[in-house]
Tab-separated table of C-alpha atoms in Angstrom:
chain	number	residue	atom	x	y	z
W	21	MET	CA	103.017	53.141	67.934
W	22	SER	CA	101.662	56.378	66.450
W	23	ASN	CA	98.099	56.267	65.193
W	24	LYS	CA	98.731	58.871	62.481
W	25	LEU	CA	98.968	57.842	58.845
W	26	ALA	CA	101.731	60.434	58.457
W	27	VAL	CA	104.170	57.890	59.902
W	28	THR	CA	104.322	56.405	56.404
W	29	GLY	CA	106.414	59.361	55.249
W	30	LEU	CA	103.817	60.850	52.902
W	31	ASN	CA	103.271	64.544	53.528
W	32	ASP	CA	100.151	65.213	51.472
W	33	PRO	CA	97.017	64.406	53.535
W	34	ILE	CA	95.133	63.144	50.484
W	35	ALA	CA	98.080	60.945	49.520
W	36	GLN	CA	98.014	59.454	53.016
W	37	THR	CA	94.499	58.124	52.427
W	38	LEU	CA	95.885	55.531	49.980
W	39	PHE	CA	96.515	53.172	52.911
W	40	ILE	CA	92.822	53.009	53.812
W	41	PRO	CA	91.602	51.190	50.662
W	42	LEU	CA	94.776	49.108	50.518
W	43	TYR	CA	94.171	47.749	54.008
W	44	MET	CA	90.476	47.172	53.396
W	45	LYS	CA	91.083	45.324	50.135
W	46	SER	CA	93.499	43.059	51.960
W	47	CYS	CA	91.001	42.437	54.779
W	48	GLN	CA	88.163	41.620	52.399
W	49	SER	CA	90.428	39.329	50.360
W	50	LYS	CA	91.352	37.292	53.448
W	51	LEU	CA	87.774	36.427	54.392
W	52	LYS	CA	86.809	32.774	54.015
W	53	ASP	CA	83.711	33.783	52.071
W	54	ALA	CA	85.405	36.642	50.199
W	55	PHE	CA	83.636	38.105	47.165
W	56	PHE	CA	86.709	40.152	46.198
W	57	SER	CA	90.289	39.030	45.639
W	58	ASP	CA	93.420	41.164	45.753
W	59	PRO	CA	96.391	39.019	46.817
W	60	TRP	CA	98.748	41.850	45.887
W	61	ALA	CA	97.140	44.154	48.469
W	62	CYS	CA	97.562	41.381	51.050
W	63	ALA	CA	101.273	41.195	50.278
W	64	LEU	CA	101.762	44.961	50.227
W	65	ILE	CA	100.057	45.638	53.551
W	66	GLU	CA	102.477	43.285	55.303
W	67	GLN	CA	105.348	45.601	54.359
W	68	PHE	CA	104.146	48.475	56.546
W	69	ASP	CA	104.995	48.711	60.223
W	70	TYR	CA	101.758	50.385	61.146
W	71	ASP	CA	98.828	49.577	63.405
W	72	PHE	CA	95.783	49.549	61.121
W	73	SER	CA	93.441	48.342	63.875
W	74	SER	CA	91.659	51.728	63.896
W	75	PHE	CA	90.003	50.666	60.654
W	76	ASP	CA	88.907	47.208	61.790
W	77	GLN	CA	85.498	48.534	62.852
W	78	SER	CA	84.985	50.422	59.573
W	79	VAL	CA	82.690	47.763	58.120
W	80	LEU	CA	80.815	50.093	55.770
W	81	SER	CA	84.023	51.384	54.210
W	82	SER	CA	85.641	47.958	54.058
W	83	VAL	CA	82.754	46.342	52.186
W	84	GLY	CA	82.273	49.475	50.088
W	85	VAL	CA	85.899	49.594	48.972
W	86	ALA	CA	85.740	45.976	47.804
W	87	ILE	CA	82.428	46.502	45.981
W	88	ARG	CA	83.749	49.642	44.297
W	89	ALA	CA	87.049	48.110	43.222
W	90	GLY	CA	85.425	44.965	41.865
W	91	TYR	CA	82.763	46.947	40.012
W	92	PHE	CA	85.298	49.237	38.335
W	93	ASP	CA	87.498	46.229	37.534
W	94	ARG	CA	84.628	44.542	35.703
W	95	LEU	CA	83.666	47.703	33.829
W	96	THR	CA	87.286	48.195	32.799
W	97	ALA	CA	87.562	44.607	31.586
W	98	ASP	CA	84.363	44.995	29.549
W	99	ILE	CA	85.608	48.202	27.909
W	100	ILE	CA	88.968	46.623	27.073
W	101	ALA	CA	87.235	43.571	25.594
W	102	ALA	CA	85.105	45.758	23.317
W	103	ALA	CA	87.981	47.957	22.116
W	104	GLN	CA	90.651	47.315	19.508
W	105	SER	CA	93.211	49.020	21.717
W	106	CYS	CA	92.678	50.549	25.131
W	107	VAL	CA	94.517	52.899	27.471
W	108	VAL	CA	93.563	52.744	31.155
W	109	VAL	CA	94.638	55.702	33.288
W	110	ASN	CA	94.383	55.135	37.043
W	111	LEU	CA	94.111	58.645	38.495
W	112	GLY	CA	95.396	58.976	42.043
W	113	ALA	CA	96.536	55.368	41.740
W	114	GLY	CA	98.262	55.091	45.105
W	115	LEU	CA	99.164	51.435	45.609
W	116	ASP	CA	96.148	50.133	43.713
W	117	THR	CA	96.731	46.918	41.750
W	118	ARG	CA	94.081	47.364	39.057
W	119	PHE	CA	96.329	46.104	36.255
W	120	GLN	CA	96.956	42.846	38.102
W	121	ARG	CA	93.290	42.374	39.018
W	122	VAL	CA	91.963	43.120	35.531
W	123	GLN	CA	94.587	40.819	34.059
W	124	MET	CA	93.399	38.131	36.486
W	125	LEU	CA	89.839	38.676	35.230
W	126	MET	CA	90.690	38.687	31.525
W	127	GLY	CA	93.636	36.323	31.282
W	128	ASN	CA	95.307	36.165	27.881
W	129	THR	CA	92.512	38.140	26.221
W	130	MET	CA	94.075	41.377	27.535
W	131	GLU	CA	97.522	40.635	26.101
W	132	ASP	CA	98.883	43.290	23.711
W	133	LYS	CA	95.539	45.103	23.831
W	134	ALA	CA	95.704	47.405	26.844
W	135	TRP	CA	98.200	49.800	28.377
W	136	PHE	CA	97.884	50.948	31.969
W	137	TYR	CA	99.129	54.236	33.420
W	138	ASN	CA	99.276	54.835	37.173
W	139	LEU	CA	99.242	58.542	37.936
W	140	ASP	CA	99.833	60.126	41.318
W	141	LEU	CA	101.905	62.717	43.140
W	142	PRO	CA	105.703	62.237	42.948
W	143	GLU	CA	106.040	61.072	46.579
W	144	VAL	CA	103.368	58.421	46.029
W	145	ILE	CA	104.855	57.217	42.746
W	146	ALA	CA	108.261	56.920	44.432
W	147	LEU	CA	106.700	54.654	47.080
W	148	ARG	CA	104.794	52.710	44.437
W	149	GLU	CA	107.884	52.064	42.318
W	150	GLN	CA	109.694	50.827	45.421
W	151	LEU	CA	106.966	48.399	46.497
W	152	LEU	CA	105.075	47.572	43.314
W	153	PRO	CA	107.331	47.442	40.238
W	154	SER	CA	105.513	48.065	36.969
W	155	ASP	CA	104.716	45.359	34.460
W	156	SER	CA	105.799	45.779	30.830
W	157	CYS	CA	102.274	47.057	30.064
W	158	GLU	CA	102.304	49.561	32.941
W	159	THR	CA	103.821	53.024	33.249
W	160	CYS	CA	103.881	55.373	36.231
W	161	ILE	CA	103.332	59.110	35.844
W	162	SER	CA	104.439	61.523	38.576
W	163	ALA	CA	102.016	64.425	38.330
W	164	SER	CA	98.920	66.040	39.712
W	165	VAL	CA	95.688	64.888	38.119
W	166	PHE	CA	94.999	68.559	37.395
W	167	ASP	CA	98.115	69.058	35.264
W	168	SER	CA	97.384	69.052	31.548
W	169	ASP	CA	100.841	68.069	30.269
W	170	TRP	CA	100.294	64.359	30.897
W	171	MET	CA	96.953	64.542	29.110
W	172	ASP	CA	98.544	66.040	25.999
W	173	GLU	CA	101.364	63.486	26.085
W	174	LEU	CA	99.054	60.477	26.347
W	175	ASN	CA	96.713	61.871	23.714
W	176	ALA	CA	99.592	62.209	21.255
W	177	ARG	CA	101.089	58.823	22.150
W	178	HIS	CA	97.909	56.754	21.786
W	179	GLN	CA	95.951	58.266	18.932
W	180	GLY	CA	92.937	56.160	18.021
W	181	ALA	CA	92.887	54.205	21.290
W	182	THR	CA	89.898	53.978	23.612
W	183	PHE	CA	90.743	55.751	26.877
W	184	VAL	CA	89.416	54.816	30.306
W	185	PHE	CA	90.045	57.253	33.154
W	186	ILE	CA	89.428	55.839	36.632
W	187	ALA	CA	89.186	58.146	39.646
W	188	GLU	CA	88.480	55.742	42.490
W	189	GLY	CA	88.321	57.166	46.001
W	190	LEU	CA	89.757	60.426	44.697
W	191	LEU	CA	87.390	63.132	43.498
W	192	MET	CA	85.521	63.543	46.791
W	193	TYR	CA	88.664	65.158	48.260
W	194	PHE	CA	88.424	68.061	45.789
W	195	ASP	CA	85.759	70.715	45.411
W	196	ASN	CA	83.233	70.895	42.599
W	197	CYS	CA	85.155	73.565	40.685
W	198	GLN	CA	88.327	71.454	40.622
W	199	VAL	CA	86.460	68.338	39.531
W	200	GLN	CA	84.575	70.298	36.894
W	201	GLN	CA	87.860	71.638	35.515
W	202	LEU	CA	89.342	68.130	35.368
W	203	LEU	CA	86.358	66.682	33.506
W	204	GLN	CA	86.326	69.612	31.091
W	205	GLU	CA	90.036	69.110	30.350
W	206	LEU	CA	89.432	65.425	29.636
W	207	ALA	CA	86.385	66.216	27.499
W	208	SER	CA	88.332	68.648	25.333
W	209	ARG	CA	91.054	66.086	24.570
W	210	PHE	CA	89.569	62.584	24.646
W	211	PRO	CA	86.333	62.221	22.648
W	212	GLY	CA	84.899	58.749	23.077
W	213	CYS	CA	86.656	58.128	26.392
W	214	HIS	CA	85.120	56.496	29.456
W	215	ILE	CA	85.324	58.003	32.950
W	216	LEU	CA	84.716	55.868	36.043
W	217	PHE	CA	84.484	57.597	39.402
W	218	ASP	CA	82.728	57.536	42.746
W	219	GLY	CA	81.011	60.556	44.188
W	220	ILE	CA	79.096	61.697	47.246
W	221	SER	CA	76.075	63.818	48.056
W	222	ARG	CA	76.101	67.133	49.877
W	223	TRP	CA	74.820	65.415	53.011
W	224	MET	CA	77.725	62.961	52.951
W	225	ARG	CA	80.191	65.795	52.363
W	226	ASP	CA	78.824	67.744	55.306
W	227	ASN	CA	79.068	64.691	57.578
W	228	SER	CA	82.520	63.466	56.525
W	229	ASP	CA	83.849	64.074	60.047
W	230	ASN	CA	81.747	61.087	61.102
W	231	HIS	CA	82.834	58.831	58.237
W	232	ASP	CA	83.940	55.485	59.653
W	233	SER	CA	87.417	55.584	58.086
W	234	VAL	CA	88.131	59.071	56.719
W	235	LYS	CA	87.808	60.561	60.214
W	236	TYR	CA	91.154	58.898	61.038
W	237	ALA	CA	92.965	60.572	58.137
W	238	GLY	CA	93.927	64.193	57.636
W	239	ALA	CA	91.673	64.871	54.651
W	240	GLY	CA	87.950	65.564	54.509
W	241	PHE	CA	85.400	65.401	51.714
W	242	LYS	CA	84.749	68.461	49.522
W	243	LEU	CA	82.880	67.285	46.425
W	244	ALA	CA	79.085	67.436	46.627
W	245	LEU	CA	76.786	66.085	43.909
W	246	ASP	CA	73.182	65.590	44.934
W	247	SER	CA	72.654	64.040	41.500
W	248	PRO	CA	75.491	62.420	39.519
W	249	ARG	CA	73.907	63.830	36.361
W	250	GLU	CA	74.888	67.327	37.492
W	251	ILE	CA	78.177	66.721	35.698
W	252	GLU	CA	76.368	66.707	32.338
W	253	GLN	CA	75.920	70.467	32.790
W	254	TRP	CA	79.682	70.951	32.947
W	255	HIS	CA	80.372	70.057	29.301
W	256	GLY	CA	78.094	69.490	26.330
W	257	LYS	CA	79.652	66.121	25.451
W	258	LEU	CA	79.870	64.754	28.995
W	259	LYS	CA	77.209	62.086	29.491
W	260	VAL	CA	76.399	59.692	32.329
W	261	ILE	CA	75.990	56.119	31.078
W	262	SER	CA	75.047	54.502	34.380
W	263	VAL	CA	74.908	55.102	38.131
W	264	ALA	CA	75.162	52.376	40.763
W	265	HIS	CA	74.562	52.702	44.497
W	266	TYR	CA	76.151	50.465	47.096
W	267	ALA	CA	72.812	49.080	48.242
W	268	ASP	CA	72.260	47.849	44.663
W	269	PHE	CA	74.879	45.154	45.265
W	270	LYS	CA	73.954	41.975	47.132
W	271	GLU	CA	77.340	42.081	48.879
W	272	TRP	CA	76.244	45.251	50.678
W	273	LYS	CA	74.193	43.068	53.033
W	274	ARG	CA	77.510	42.281	54.733
W	275	VAL	CA	77.424	45.690	56.441
W	276	GLY	CA	74.769	44.346	58.814
W	277	PHE	CA	70.992	44.255	58.817
W	278	PHE	CA	70.401	47.749	60.251
W	279	ASN	CA	72.976	49.489	58.048
W	280	TYR	CA	71.656	47.665	55.005
W	281	LEU	CA	68.064	48.734	55.684
W	282	LEU	CA	69.116	52.368	56.128
W	283	SER	CA	71.148	52.325	52.913
W	284	LYS	CA	68.480	50.522	50.922
W	285	TYR	CA	65.292	52.284	51.974
W	286	ILE	CA	66.166	55.729	53.372
W	287	PRO	CA	66.821	58.071	50.400
W	288	LYS	CA	69.350	60.234	52.269
W	289	TYR	CA	71.565	57.203	52.847
W	290	PHE	CA	70.854	55.436	49.542
W	291	HIS	CA	71.942	58.467	47.489
W	292	SER	CA	74.856	59.458	49.743
W	293	SER	CA	77.482	57.578	47.701
W	294	PHE	CA	77.420	56.362	44.124
W	295	LEU	CA	79.528	54.820	41.362
W	296	VAL	CA	79.413	56.566	37.996
W	297	HIS	CA	80.229	55.382	34.492
W	298	ALA	CA	80.390	58.449	32.253
W	299	CYS	CA	81.703	59.096	28.772
W	300	ILE	CA	82.691	61.893	26.437
W	301	GLU	CA	80.599	61.701	23.301
W	302	GLN	CA	82.308	61.581	19.931
W	303	SER	CA	82.162	64.710	17.789
């Protein structure tokens, strides 16, 4: 069996990386002492005739993916709970099941209050619609995250709603100029919105060839932010609300004693990856 993710039929190397978090979410969900649950990922991964064993030793990524997904799920649920109406846009959604997981967290309290959009390249959305049919509160958008047409359409369709844009496992594959342009486009259209994303330092970018899971895919890291607050210089209304690092979470101890100590106490490793909750200030 080929050990290339391209066997899935996706041509874009960044699109191919969607199988990495999907597999890791399923693995973490199956653990007897799991701290993260995604039964939909478990079901989806069984539908692919592919040998994912290359990623079985990627402990750092596996635990990190589950921490990241759970953290963004909880933030999303909190934002929805505080809003009168909410629009959640999953950028580069792949086969992520955020709607299902947030609904599992919130139960009936989310009903008739939130709309979810899953945005990705056309070839990915075609695969998603085949394997993961949308709920009545979900809509798929076939587009690049850098297109502005979908932004204008959603802005006109949901006037007055609180927007949440989630870029999970996405922005690090694009350079700073592209990410800056995206955030500026969002800032000019969606005052009061929330933006959740994960980023990496310059050191992590420069060492992506050694990353325990990305090295098996055809895409490398490009984004480099030595401080997440660098993005505040990109637009006057763009503000960072909070920054979390993986070693801040007690679940990170699952990566092993040595890896945990490095991540917790050596600044280069501690600041190499981070989870950001940002917002666009109201006028």
